[in-house]
GROMACS .gro file of N, CA and C in nm:
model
  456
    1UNK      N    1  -1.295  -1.771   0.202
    1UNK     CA    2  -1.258  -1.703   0.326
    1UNK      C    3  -1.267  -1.552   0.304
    2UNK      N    4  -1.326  -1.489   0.418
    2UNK     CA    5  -1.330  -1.351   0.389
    2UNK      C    6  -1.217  -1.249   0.389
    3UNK      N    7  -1.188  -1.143   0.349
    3UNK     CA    8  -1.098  -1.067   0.332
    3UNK      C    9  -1.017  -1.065   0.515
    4UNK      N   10  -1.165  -1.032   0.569
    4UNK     CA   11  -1.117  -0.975   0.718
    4UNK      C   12  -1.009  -1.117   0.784
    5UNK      N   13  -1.075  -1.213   0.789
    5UNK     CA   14  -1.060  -1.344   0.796
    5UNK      C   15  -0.906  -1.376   0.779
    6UNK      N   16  -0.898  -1.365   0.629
    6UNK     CA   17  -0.758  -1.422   0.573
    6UNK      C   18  -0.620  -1.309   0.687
    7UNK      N   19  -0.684  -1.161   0.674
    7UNK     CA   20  -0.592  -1.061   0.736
    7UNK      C   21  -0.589  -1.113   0.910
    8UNK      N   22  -0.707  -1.147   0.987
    8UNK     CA   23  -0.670  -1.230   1.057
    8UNK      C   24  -0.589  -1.309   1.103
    9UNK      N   25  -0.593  -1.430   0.984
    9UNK     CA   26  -0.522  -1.513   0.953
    9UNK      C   27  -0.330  -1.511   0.925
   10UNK      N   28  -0.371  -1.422   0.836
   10UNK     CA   29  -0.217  -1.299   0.880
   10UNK      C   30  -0.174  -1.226   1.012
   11UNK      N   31  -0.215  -1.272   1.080
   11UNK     CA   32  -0.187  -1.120   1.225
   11UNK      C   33  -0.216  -0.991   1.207
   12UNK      N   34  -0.257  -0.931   1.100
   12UNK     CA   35  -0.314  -0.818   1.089
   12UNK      C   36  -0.418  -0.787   1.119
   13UNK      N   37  -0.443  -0.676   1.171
   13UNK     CA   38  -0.562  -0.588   1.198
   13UNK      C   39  -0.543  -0.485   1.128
   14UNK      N   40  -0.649  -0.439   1.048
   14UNK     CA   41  -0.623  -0.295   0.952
   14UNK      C   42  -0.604  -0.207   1.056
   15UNK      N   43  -0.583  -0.112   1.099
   15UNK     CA   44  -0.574   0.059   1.168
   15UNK      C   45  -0.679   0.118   1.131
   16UNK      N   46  -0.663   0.241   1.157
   16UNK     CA   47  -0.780   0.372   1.119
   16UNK      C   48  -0.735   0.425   0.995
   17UNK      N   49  -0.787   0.441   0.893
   17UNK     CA   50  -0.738   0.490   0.763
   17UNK      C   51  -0.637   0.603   0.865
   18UNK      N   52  -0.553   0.610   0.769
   18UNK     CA   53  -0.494   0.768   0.835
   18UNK      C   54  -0.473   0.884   0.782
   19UNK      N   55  -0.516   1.009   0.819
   19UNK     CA   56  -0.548   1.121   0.804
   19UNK      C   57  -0.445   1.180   0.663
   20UNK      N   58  -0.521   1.245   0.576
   20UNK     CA   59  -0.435   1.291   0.530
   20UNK      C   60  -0.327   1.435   0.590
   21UNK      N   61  -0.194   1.388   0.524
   21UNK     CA   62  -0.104   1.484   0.568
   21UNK      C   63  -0.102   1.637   0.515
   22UNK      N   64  -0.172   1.701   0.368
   22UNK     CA   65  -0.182   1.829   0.334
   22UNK      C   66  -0.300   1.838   0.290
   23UNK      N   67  -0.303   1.867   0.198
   23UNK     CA   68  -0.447   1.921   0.109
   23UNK      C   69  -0.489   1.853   0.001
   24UNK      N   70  -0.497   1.696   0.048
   24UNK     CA   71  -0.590   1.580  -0.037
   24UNK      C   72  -0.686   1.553  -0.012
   25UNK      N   73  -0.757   1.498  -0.052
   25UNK     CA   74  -0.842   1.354   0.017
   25UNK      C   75  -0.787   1.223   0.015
   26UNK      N   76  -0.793   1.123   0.091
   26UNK     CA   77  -0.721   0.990   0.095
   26UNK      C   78  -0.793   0.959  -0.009
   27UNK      N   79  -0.894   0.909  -0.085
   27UNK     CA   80  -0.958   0.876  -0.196
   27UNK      C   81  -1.017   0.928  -0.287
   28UNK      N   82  -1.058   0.863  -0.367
   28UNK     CA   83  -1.179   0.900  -0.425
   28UNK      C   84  -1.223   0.801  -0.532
   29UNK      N   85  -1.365   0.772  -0.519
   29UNK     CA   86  -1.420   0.667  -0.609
   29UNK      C   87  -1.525   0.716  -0.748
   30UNK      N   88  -1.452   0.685  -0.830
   30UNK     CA   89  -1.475   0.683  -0.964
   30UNK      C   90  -1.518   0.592  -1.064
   31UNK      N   91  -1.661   0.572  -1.032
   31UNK     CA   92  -1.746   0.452  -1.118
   31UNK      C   93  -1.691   0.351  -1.034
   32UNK      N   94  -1.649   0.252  -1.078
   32UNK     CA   95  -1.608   0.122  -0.981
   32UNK      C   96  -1.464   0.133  -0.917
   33UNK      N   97  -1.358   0.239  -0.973
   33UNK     CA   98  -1.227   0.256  -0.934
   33UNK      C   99  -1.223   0.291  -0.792
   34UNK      N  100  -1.176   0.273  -0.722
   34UNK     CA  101  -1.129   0.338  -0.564
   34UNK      C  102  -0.999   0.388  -0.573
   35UNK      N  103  -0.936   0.504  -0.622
   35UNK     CA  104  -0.792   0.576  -0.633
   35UNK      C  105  -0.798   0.577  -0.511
   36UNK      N  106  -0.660   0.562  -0.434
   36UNK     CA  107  -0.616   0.558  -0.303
   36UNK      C  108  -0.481   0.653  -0.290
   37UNK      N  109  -0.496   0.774  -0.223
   37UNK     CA  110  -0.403   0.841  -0.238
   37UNK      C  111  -0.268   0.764  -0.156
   38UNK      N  112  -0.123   0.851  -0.206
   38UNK     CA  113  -0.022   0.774  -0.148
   38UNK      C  114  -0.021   0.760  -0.015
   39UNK      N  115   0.022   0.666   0.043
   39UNK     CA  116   0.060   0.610   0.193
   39UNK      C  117   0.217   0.558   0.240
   40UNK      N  118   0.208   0.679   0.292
   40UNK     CA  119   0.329   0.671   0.369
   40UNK      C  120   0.400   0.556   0.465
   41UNK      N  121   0.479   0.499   0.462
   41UNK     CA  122   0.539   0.363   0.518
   41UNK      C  123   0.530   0.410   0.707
   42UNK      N  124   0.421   0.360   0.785
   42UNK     CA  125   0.371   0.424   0.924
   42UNK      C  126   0.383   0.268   0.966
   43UNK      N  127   0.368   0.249   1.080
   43UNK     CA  128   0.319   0.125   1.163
   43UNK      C  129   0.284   0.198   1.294
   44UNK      N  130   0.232   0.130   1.399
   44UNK     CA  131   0.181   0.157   1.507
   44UNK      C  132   0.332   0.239   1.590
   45UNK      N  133   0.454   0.182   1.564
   45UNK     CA  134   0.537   0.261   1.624
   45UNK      C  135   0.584   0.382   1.586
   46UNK      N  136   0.480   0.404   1.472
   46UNK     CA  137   0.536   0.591   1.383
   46UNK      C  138   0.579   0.582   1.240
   47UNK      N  139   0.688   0.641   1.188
   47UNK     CA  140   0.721   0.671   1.076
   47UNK      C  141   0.808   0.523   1.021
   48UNK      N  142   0.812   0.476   0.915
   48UNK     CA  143   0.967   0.417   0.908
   48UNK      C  144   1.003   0.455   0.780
   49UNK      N  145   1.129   0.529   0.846
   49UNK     CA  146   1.202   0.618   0.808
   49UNK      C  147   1.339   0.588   0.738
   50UNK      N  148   1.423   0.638   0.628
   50UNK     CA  149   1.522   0.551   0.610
   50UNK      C  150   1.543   0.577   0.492
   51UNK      N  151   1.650   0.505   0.374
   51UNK     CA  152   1.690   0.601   0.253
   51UNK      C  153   1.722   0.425   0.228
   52UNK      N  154   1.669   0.382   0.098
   52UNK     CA  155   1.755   0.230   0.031
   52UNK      C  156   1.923   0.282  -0.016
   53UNK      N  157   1.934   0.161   0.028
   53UNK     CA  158   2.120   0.228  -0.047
   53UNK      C  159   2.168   0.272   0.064
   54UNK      N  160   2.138   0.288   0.175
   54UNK     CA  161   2.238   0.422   0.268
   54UNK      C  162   2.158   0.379   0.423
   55UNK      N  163   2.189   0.246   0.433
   55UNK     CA  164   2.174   0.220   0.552
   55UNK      C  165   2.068   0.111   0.612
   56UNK      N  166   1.976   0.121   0.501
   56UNK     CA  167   1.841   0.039   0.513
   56UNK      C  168   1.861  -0.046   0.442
   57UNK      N  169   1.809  -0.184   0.499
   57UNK     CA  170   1.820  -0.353   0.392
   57UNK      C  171   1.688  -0.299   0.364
   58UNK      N  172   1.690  -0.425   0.190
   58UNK     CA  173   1.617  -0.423   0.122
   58UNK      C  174   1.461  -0.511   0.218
   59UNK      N  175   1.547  -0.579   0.322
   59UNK     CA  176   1.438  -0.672   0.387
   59UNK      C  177   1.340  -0.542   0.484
   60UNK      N  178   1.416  -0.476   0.556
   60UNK     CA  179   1.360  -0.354   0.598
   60UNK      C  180   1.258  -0.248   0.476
   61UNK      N  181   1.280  -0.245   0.411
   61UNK     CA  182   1.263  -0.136   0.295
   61UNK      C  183   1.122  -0.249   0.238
   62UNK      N  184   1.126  -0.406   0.224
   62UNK     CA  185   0.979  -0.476   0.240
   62UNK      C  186   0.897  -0.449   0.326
   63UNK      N  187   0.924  -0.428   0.442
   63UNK     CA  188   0.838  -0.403   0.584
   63UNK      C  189   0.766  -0.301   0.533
   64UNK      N  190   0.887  -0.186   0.511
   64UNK     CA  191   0.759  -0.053   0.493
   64UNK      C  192   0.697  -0.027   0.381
   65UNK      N  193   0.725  -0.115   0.265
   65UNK     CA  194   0.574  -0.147   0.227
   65UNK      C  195   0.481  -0.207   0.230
   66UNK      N  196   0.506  -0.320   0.288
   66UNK     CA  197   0.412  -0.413   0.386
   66UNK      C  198   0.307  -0.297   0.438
   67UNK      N  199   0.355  -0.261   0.558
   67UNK     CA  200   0.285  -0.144   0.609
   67UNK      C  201   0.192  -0.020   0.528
   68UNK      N  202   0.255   0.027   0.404
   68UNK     CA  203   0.190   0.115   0.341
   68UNK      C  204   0.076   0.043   0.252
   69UNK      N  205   0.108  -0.106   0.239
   69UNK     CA  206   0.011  -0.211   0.141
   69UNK      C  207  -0.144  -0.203   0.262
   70UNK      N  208  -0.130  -0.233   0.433
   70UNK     CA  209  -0.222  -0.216   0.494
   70UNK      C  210  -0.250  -0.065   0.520
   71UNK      N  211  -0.194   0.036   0.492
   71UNK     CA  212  -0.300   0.148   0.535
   71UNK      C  213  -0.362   0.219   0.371
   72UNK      N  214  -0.331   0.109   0.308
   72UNK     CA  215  -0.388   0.111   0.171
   72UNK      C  216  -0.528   0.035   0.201
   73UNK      N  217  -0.534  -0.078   0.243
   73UNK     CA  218  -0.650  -0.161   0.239
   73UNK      C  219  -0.715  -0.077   0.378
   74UNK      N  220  -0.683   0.009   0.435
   74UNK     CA  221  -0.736   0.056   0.565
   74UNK      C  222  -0.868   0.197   0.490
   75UNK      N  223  -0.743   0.279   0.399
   75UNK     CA  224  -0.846   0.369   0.349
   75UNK      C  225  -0.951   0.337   0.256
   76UNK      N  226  -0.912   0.167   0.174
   76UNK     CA  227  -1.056   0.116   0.110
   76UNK      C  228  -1.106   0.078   0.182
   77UNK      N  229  -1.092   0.023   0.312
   77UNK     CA  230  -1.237   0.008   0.370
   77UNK      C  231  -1.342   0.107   0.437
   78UNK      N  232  -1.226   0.242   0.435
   78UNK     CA  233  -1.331   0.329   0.495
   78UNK      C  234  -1.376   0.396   0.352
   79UNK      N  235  -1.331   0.344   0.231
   79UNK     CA  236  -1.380   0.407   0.115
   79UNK      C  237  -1.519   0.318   0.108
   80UNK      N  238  -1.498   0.162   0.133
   80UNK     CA  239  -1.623   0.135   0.133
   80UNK      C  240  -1.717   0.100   0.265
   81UNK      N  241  -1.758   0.212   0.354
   81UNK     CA  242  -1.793   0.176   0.501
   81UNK      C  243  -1.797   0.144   0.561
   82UNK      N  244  -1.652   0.060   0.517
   82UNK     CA  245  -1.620  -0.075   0.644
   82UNK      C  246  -1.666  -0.249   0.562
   83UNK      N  247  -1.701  -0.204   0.431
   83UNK     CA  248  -1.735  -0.338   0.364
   83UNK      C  249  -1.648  -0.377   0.275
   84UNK      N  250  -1.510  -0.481   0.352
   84UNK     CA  251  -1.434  -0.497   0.207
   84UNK      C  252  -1.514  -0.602   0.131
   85UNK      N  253  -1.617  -0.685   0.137
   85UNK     CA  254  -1.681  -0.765   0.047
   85UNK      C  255  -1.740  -0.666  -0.100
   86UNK      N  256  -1.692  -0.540  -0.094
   86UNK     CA  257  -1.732  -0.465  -0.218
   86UNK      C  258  -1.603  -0.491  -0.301
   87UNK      N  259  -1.482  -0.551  -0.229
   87UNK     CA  260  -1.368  -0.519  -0.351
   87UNK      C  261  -1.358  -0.628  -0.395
   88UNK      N  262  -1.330  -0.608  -0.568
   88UNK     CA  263  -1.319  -0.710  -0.640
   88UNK      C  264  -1.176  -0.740  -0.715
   89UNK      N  265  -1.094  -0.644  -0.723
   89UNK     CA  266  -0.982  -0.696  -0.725
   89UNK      C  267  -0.854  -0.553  -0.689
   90UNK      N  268  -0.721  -0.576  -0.695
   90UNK     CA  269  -0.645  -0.440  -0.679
   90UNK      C  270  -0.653  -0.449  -0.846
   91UNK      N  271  -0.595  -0.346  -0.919
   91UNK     CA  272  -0.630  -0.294  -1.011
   91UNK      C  273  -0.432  -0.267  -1.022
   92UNK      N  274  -0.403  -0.171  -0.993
   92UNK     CA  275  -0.278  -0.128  -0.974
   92UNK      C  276  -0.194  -0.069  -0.860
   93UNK      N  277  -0.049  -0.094  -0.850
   93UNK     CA  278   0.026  -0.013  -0.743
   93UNK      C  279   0.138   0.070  -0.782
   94UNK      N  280   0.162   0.155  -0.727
   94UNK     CA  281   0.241   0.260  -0.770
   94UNK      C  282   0.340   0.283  -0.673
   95UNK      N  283   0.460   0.229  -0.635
   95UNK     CA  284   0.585   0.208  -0.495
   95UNK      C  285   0.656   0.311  -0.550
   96UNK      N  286   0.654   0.399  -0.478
   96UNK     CA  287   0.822   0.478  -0.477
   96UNK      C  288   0.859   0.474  -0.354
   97UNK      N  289   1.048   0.455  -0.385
   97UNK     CA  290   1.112   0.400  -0.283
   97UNK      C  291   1.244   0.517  -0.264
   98UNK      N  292   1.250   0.587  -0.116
   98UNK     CA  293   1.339   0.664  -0.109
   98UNK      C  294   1.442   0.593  -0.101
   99UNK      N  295   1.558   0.628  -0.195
   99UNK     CA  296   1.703   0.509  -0.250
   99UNK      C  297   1.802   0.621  -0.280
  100UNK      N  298   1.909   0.591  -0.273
  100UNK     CA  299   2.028   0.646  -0.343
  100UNK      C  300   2.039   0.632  -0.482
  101UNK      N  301   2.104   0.727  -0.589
  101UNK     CA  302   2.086   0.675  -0.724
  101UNK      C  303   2.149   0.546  -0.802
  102UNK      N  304   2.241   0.495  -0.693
  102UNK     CA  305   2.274   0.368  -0.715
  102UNK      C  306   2.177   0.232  -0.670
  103UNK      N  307   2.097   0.230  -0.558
  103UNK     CA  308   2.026   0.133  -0.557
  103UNK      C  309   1.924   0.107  -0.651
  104UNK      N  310   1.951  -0.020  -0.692
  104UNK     CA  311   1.859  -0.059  -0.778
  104UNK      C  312   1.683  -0.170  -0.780
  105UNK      N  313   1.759  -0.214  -0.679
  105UNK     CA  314   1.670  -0.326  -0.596
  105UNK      C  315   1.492  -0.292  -0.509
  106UNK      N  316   1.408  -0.136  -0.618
  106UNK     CA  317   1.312  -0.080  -0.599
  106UNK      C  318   1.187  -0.195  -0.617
  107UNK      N  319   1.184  -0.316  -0.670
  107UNK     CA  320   1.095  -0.420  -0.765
  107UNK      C  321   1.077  -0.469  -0.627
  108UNK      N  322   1.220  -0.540  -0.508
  108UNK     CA  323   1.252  -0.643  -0.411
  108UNK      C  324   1.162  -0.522  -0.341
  109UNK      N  325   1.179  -0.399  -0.329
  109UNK     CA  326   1.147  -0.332  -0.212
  109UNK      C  327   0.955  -0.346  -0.180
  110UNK      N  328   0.887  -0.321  -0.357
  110UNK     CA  329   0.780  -0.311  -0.332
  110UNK      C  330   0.714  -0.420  -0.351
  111UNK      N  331   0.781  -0.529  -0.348
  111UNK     CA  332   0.704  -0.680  -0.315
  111UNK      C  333   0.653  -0.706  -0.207
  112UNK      N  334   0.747  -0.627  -0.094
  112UNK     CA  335   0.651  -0.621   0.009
  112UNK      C  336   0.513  -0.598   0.038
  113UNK      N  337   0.455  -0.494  -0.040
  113UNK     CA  338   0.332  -0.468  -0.101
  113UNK      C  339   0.268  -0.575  -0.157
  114UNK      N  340   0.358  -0.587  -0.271
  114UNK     CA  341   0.255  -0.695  -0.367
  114UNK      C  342   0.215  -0.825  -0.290
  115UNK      N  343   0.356  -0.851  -0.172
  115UNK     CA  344   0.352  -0.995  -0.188
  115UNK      C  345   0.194  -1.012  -0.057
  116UNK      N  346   0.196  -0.884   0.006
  116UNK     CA  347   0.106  -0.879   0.118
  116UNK      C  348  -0.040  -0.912   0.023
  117UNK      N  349  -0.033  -0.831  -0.035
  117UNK     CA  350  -0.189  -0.809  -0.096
  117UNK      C  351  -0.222  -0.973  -0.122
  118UNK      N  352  -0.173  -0.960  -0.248
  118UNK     CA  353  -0.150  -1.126  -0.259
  118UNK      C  354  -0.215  -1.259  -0.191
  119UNK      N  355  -0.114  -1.245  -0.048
  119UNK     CA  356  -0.120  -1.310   0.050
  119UNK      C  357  -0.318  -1.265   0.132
  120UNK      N  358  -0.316  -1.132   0.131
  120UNK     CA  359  -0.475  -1.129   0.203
  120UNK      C  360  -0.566  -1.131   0.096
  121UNK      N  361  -0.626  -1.127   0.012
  121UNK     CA  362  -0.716  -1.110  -0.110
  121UNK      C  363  -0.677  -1.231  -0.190
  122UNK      N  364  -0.605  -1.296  -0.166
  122UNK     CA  365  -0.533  -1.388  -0.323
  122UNK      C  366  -0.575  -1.347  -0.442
  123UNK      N  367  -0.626  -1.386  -0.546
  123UNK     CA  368  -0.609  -1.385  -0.673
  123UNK      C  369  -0.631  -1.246  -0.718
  124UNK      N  370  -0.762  -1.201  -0.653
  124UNK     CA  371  -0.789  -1.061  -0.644
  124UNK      C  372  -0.681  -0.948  -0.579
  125UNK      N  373  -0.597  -0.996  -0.532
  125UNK     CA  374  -0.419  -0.929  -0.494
  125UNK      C  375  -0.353  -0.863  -0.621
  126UNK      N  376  -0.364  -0.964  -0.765
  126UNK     CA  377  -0.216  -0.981  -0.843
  126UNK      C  378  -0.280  -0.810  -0.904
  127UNK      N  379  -0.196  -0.746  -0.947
  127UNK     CA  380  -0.213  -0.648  -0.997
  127UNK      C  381  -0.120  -0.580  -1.121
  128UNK      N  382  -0.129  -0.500  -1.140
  128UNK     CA  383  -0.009  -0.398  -1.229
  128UNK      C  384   0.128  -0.327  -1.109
  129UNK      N  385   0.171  -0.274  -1.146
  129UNK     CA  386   0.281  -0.199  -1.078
  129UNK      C  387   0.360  -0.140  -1.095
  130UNK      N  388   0.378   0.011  -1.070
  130UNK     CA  389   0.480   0.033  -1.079
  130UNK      C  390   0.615   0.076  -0.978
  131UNK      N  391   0.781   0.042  -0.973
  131UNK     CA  392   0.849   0.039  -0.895
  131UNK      C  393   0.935   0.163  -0.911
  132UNK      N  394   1.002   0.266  -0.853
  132UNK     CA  395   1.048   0.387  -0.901
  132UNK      C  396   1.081   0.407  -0.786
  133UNK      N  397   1.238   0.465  -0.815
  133UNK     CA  398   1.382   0.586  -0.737
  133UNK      C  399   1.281   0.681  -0.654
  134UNK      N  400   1.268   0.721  -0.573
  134UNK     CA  401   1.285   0.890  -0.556
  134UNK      C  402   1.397   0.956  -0.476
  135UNK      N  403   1.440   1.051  -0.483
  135UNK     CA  404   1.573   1.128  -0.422
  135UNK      C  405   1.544   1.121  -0.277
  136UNK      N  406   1.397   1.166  -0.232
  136UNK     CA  407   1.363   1.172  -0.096
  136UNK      C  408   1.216   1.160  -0.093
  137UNK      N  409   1.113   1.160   0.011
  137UNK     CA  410   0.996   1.099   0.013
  137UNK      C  411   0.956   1.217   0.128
  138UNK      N  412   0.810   1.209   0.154
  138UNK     CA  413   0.757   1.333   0.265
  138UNK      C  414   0.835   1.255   0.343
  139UNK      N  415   0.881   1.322   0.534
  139UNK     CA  416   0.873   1.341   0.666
  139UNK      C  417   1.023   1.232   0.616
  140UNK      N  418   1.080   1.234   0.551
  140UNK     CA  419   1.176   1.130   0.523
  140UNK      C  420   1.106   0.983   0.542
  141UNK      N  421   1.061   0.921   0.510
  141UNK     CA  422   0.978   0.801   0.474
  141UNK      C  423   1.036   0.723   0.425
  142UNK      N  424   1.040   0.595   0.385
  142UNK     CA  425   1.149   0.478   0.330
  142UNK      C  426   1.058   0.466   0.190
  143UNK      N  427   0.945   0.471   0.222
  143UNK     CA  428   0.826   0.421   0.095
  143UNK      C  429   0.726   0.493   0.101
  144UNK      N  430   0.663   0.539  -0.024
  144UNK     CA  431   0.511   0.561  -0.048
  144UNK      C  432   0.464   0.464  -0.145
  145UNK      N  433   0.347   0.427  -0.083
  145UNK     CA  434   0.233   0.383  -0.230
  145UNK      C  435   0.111   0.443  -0.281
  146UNK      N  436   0.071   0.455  -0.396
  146UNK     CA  437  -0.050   0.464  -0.395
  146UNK      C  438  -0.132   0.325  -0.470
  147UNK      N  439  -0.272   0.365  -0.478
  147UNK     CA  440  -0.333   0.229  -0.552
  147UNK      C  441  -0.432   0.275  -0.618
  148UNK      N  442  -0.476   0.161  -0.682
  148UNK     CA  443  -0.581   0.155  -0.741
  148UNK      C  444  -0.705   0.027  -0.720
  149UNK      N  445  -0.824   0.040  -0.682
  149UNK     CA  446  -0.874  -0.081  -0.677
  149UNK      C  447  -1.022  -0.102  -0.718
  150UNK      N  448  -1.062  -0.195  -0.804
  150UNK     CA  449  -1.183  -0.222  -0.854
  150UNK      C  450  -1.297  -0.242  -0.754
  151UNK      N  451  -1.396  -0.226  -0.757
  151UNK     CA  452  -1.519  -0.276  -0.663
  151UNK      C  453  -1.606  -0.357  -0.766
  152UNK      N  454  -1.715  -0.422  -0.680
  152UNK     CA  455  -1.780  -0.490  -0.746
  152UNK      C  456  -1.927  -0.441  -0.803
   0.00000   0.00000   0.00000
């Protein structure tokens, strides 16, 4: 089943990669790597916004990386012209989760991520990861990710 297909199959529709916010580029491809700069936790209704520990469930705090997992797969496809049949697997993810210094539950938060990818790509989903605190995130944000992903 094809990538587009399975996301289908999910209720998803990728978005428009989205613009970067300062003075990056959303990517850049390096021999077979596709670095994916970080992505901010967005959905069609805007920001989601929010601090773990201080108000936000951990089930909420999945969503918005859910969300940042698709405008991850949004900027590889415009990394590869709209052809995800070039990707061959994720490679790595990198979740930071805006939390209080007591919440600990950053792993639950960015499964949302993992568990998405996973779920659209299967095997080619499982990856590396890393899960990490931050004090605060751009525009106040609940989550950023960035990635990494192999082509073929």
């Amino acid at each position: 089943m094809s990538i587009e297909a399975r996301l289908a199959e999910l209720g998803v529709t990728l978005p428009d990669a989205p613009a970067p916010a300062a003075n990056y580029v959303p990517y850049v491809i390096a021999g077979k790597l596709v670095h994916v700069s970080g992505q901010i936790s967005a959905d069609a209704n805007g920001q989601i916004k929010g601090k773990l520990g201080a108000g936000m469930s951990v089930e909420d705090g999945a969503a918005a990386a859910k969300a940042c997992a698709i405008s991850l797969l949004a900027q590889l496809k415009k990394a590869c012209d709209g052809d995800l049949t070039r990707l061959k697997r994720v490679v790595k993810l990198v979740g930071f989760v805006n939390s209080t210094p007591d919440f600990t539950d950053q792993p639950k938060v960015i499964n949302g991520a993992s568990d998405f990818m996973v779920a659209a790509l299967g095997d080619a989903g499982r990856h590396a990861r890393s899960a990490v605190s931050a004090a605060s995130l751009p525009f106040g944000v609940a989550v950023e990710i960035e990635a990494i992903f192999e082509l073929n």
